[in-house]
GROMACS .gro file of C-alpha atoms in nm:
model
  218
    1UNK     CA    1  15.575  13.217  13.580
    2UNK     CA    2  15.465  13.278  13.206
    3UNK     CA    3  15.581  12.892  13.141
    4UNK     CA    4  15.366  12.759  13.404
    5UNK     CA    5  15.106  12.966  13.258
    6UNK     CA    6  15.210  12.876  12.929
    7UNK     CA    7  15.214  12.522  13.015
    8UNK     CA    8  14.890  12.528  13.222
    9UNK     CA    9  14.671  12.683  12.887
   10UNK     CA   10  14.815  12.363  12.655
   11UNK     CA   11  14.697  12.129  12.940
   12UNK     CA   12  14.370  12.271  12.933
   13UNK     CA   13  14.356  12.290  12.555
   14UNK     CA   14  14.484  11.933  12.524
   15UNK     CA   15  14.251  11.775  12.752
   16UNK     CA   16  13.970  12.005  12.561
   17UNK     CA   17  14.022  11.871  12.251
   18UNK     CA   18  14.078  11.532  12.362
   19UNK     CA   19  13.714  11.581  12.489
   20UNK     CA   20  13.637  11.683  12.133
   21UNK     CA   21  13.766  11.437  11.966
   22UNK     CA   22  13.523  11.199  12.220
   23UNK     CA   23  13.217  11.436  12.150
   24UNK     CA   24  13.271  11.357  11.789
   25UNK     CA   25  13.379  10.989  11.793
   26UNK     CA   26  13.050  10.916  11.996
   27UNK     CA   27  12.820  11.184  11.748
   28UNK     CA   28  12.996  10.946  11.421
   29UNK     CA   29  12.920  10.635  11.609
   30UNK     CA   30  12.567  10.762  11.665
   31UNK     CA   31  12.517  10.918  11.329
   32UNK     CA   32  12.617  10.583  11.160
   33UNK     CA   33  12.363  10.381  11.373
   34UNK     CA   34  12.128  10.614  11.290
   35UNK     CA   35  12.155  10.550  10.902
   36UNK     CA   36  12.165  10.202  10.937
   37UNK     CA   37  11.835  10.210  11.164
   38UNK     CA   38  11.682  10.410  10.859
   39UNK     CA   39  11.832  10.180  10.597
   40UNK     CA   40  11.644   9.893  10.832
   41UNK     CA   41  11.331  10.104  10.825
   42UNK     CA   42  11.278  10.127  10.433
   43UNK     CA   43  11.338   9.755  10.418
   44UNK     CA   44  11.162   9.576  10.677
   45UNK     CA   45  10.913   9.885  10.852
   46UNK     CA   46  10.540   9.704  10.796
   47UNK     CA   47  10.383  10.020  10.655
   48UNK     CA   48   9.995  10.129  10.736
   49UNK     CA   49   9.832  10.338  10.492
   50UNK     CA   50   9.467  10.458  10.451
   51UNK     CA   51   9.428  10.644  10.125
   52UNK     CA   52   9.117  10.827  10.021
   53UNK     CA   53   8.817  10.712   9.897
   54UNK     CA   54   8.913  10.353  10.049
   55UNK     CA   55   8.749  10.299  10.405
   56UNK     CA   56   8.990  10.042  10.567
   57UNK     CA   57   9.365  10.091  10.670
   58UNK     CA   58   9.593   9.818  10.477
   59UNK     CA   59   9.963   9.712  10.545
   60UNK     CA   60  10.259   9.680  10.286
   61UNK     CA   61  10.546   9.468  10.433
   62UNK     CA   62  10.817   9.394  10.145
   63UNK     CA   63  10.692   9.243   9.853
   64UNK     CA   64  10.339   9.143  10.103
   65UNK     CA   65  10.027   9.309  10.068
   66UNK     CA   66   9.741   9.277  10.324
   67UNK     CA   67   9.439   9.081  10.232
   68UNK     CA   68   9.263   9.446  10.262
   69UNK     CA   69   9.483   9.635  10.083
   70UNK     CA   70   9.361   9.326   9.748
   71UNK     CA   71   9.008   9.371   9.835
   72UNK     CA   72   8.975   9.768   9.814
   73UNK     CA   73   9.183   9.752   9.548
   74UNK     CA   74   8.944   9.475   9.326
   75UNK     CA   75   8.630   9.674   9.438
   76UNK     CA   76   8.818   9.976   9.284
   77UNK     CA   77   8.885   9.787   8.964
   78UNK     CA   78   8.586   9.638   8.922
   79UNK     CA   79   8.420   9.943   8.908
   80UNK     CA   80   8.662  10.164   8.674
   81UNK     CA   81   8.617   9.795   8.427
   82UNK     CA   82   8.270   9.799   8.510
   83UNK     CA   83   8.084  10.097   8.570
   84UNK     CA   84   8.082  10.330   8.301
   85UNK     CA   85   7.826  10.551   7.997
   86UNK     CA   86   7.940  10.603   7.695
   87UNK     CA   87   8.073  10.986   7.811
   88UNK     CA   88   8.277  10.829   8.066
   89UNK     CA   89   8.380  10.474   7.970
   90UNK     CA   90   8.709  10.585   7.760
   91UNK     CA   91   8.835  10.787   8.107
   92UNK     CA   92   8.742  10.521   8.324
   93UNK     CA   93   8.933  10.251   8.122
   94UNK     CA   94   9.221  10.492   8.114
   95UNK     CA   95   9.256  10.562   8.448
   96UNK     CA   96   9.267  10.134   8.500
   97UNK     CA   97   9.533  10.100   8.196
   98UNK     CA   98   9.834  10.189   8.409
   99UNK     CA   99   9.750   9.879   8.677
  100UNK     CA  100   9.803   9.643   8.392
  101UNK     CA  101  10.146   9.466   8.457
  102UNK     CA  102  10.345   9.508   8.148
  103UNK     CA  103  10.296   9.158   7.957
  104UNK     CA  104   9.906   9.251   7.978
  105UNK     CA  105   9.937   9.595   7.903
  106UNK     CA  106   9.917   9.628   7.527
  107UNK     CA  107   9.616   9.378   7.517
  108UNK     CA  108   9.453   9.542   7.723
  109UNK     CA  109   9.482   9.887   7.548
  110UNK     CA  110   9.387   9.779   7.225
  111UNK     CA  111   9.095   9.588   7.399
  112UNK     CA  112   8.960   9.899   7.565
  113UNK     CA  113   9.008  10.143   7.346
  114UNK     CA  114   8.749   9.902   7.094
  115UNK     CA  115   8.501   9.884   7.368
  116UNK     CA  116   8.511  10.252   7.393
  117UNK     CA  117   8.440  10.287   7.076
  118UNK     CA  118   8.152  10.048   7.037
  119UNK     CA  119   8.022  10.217   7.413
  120UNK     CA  120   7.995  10.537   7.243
  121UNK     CA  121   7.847  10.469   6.901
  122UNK     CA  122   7.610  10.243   7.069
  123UNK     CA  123   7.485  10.435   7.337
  124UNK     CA  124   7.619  10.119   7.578
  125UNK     CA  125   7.588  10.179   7.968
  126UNK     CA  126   7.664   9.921   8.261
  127UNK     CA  127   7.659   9.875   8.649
  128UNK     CA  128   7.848   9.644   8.840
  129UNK     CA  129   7.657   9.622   9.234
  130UNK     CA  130   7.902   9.380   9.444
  131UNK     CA  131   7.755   9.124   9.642
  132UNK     CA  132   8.085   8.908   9.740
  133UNK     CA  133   8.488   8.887   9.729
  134UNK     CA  134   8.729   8.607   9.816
  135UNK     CA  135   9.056   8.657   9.876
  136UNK     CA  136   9.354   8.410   9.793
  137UNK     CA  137   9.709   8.488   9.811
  138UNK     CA  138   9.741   8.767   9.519
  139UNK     CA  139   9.385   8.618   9.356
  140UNK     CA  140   9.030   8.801   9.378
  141UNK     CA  141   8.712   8.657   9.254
  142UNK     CA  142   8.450   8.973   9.268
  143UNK     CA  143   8.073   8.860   9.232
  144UNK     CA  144   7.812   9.101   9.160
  145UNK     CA  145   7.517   9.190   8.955
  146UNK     CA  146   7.600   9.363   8.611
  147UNK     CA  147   7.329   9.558   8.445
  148UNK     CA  148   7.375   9.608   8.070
  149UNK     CA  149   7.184   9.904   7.931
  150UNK     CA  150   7.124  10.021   7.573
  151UNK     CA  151   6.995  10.384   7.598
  152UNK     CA  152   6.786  10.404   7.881
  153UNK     CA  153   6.655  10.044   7.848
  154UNK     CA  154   6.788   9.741   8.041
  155UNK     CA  155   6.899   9.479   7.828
  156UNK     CA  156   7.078   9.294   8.097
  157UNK     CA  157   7.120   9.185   8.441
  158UNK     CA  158   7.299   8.911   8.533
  159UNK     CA  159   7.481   8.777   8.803
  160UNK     CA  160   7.863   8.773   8.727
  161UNK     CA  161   8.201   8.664   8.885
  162UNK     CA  162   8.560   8.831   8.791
  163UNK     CA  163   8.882   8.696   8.870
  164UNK     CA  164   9.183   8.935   8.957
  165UNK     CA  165   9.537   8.777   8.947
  166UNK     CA  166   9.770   9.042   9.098
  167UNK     CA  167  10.168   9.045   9.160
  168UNK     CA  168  10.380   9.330   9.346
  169UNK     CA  169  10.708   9.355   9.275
  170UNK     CA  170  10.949   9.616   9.405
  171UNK     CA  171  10.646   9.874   9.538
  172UNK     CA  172  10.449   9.799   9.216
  173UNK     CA  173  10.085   9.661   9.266
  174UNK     CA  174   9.963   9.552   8.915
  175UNK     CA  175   9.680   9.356   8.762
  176UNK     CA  176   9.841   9.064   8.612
  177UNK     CA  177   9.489   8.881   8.465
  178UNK     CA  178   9.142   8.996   8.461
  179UNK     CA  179   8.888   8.684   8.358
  180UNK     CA  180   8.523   8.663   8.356
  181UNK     CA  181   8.479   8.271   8.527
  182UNK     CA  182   8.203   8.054   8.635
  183UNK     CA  183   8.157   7.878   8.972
  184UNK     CA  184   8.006   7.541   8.921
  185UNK     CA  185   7.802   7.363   9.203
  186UNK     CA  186   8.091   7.188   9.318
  187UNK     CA  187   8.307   7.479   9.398
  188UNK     CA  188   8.518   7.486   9.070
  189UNK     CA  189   8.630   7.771   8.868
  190UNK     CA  190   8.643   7.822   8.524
  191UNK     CA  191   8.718   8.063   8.265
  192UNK     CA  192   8.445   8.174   8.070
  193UNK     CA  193   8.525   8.209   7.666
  194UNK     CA  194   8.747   8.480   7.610
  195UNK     CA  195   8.512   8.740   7.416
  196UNK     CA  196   8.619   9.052   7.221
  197UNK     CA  197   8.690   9.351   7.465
  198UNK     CA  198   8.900   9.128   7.661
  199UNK     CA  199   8.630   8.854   7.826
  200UNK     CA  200   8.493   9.093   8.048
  201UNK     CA  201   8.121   9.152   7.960
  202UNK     CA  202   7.868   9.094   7.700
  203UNK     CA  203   7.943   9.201   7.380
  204UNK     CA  204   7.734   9.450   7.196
  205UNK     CA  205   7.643   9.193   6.933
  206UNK     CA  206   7.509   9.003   7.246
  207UNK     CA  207   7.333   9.257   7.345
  208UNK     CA  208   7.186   9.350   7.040
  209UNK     CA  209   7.087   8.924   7.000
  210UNK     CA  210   6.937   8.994   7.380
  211UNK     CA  211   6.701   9.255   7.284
  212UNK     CA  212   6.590   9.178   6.961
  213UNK     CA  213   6.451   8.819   7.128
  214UNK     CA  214   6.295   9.048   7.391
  215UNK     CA  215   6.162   9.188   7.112
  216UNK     CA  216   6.044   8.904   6.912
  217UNK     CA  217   5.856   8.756   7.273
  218UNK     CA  218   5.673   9.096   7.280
   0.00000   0.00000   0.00000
């Protein structure tokens, strides 16, 4: 009697854990297809983000941006390059600093951190108004109207173009060149003279030439 028993209780317990041993195999099985599912996520997953203070969604996919995701970004750039008084300008040009892709990076400090300088001790303010963007590949032209002020008088306003070259590399989104250029009639662009402050607006010497001919005509 007790061996039947006996025997009966290791059936049971054999055929219990040969269930377990299934319960488990299939959990591995699923846990592993899991990971790789996750693994396929962070690699291929087309991702849609809307951060603040931007007013469009935009997709990442790889090492592909969205033709959105370029234009917010330019019209943000522009602006911290751009827009600026001489309380603000050194923050502004720090906060853009950062975007700079490495190579660029150390001209571009030294550049800005001049321009500060000359913002403040000459009481130089300017606003950048967009009025059109283009988007190629990872290029940006930007054309607006930039006001130059020295004080509170205008000593500027002009009709400008910028050209953003960008790369992203590995989650990084950088500025790789920032020009001034010209369109001609034809549709052709070119660079305009590289001035000091890194060829992005008039130089104070420029702007001191503008006003005293306004000057002069008065």
């Amino acid at each position: 009697m007790n061996k039947q028993k006996f025997s009966s209780l290791l059936g049971d317990t054999l055929a219990k854990l040969a269930t377990w041993r299934m319960v488990c195999g299939v959990m591995l099985i699923s846990n592993l297809g899991l990971v790789l599912y996750m693994f396929q996520l962070e690699t291929a997953e087309k991702t849609i983000i809307a951060p603040p203070n931007f007013d469009r969604p935009f997709s990442i996919q790889g090492d592909e941006v969205s033709p959105s995701y370029i234009e917010q970004m330019t019209h943000y750039f522009a602006q911290q390059r751009l827009t600026y008084n001489k309380r603000n300008a050194g923050s502004r040009f720090d906060a853009l600093l950062p975007f700079f892709a490495p190579a660029a990076y150390s001209s571009m400090q030294a550049a800005l951190s001049s321009e500060a300088r000359r913002i403040s001790r000459n009481d130089i303010s300017s606003v950048f108004h967009p009025m059109a963007i283009s988007i190629d590949g990872m290029t940006a032209i930007i054309k607006g109207e930039l006001i130059g002020m020295m004080g509170s008088r205008i000593i500027s306003k002009k009709v400008k173009s910028y050209r953003f070259e960008y790369a992203y590399r590995n989650g990084l989104f950088s500025i790789v060149s920032l020009r001034e250029v010209l369109e001609t009639p034809g549709g052709d662009i070119i660079e305009v003279e590289e001035k000091e402050g890194g060829g992005m607006v008039d130089s104070i010497d420029a702007a001191r030439s503008d006003t005293e001919q306004q000057e002069q005509a008065l």
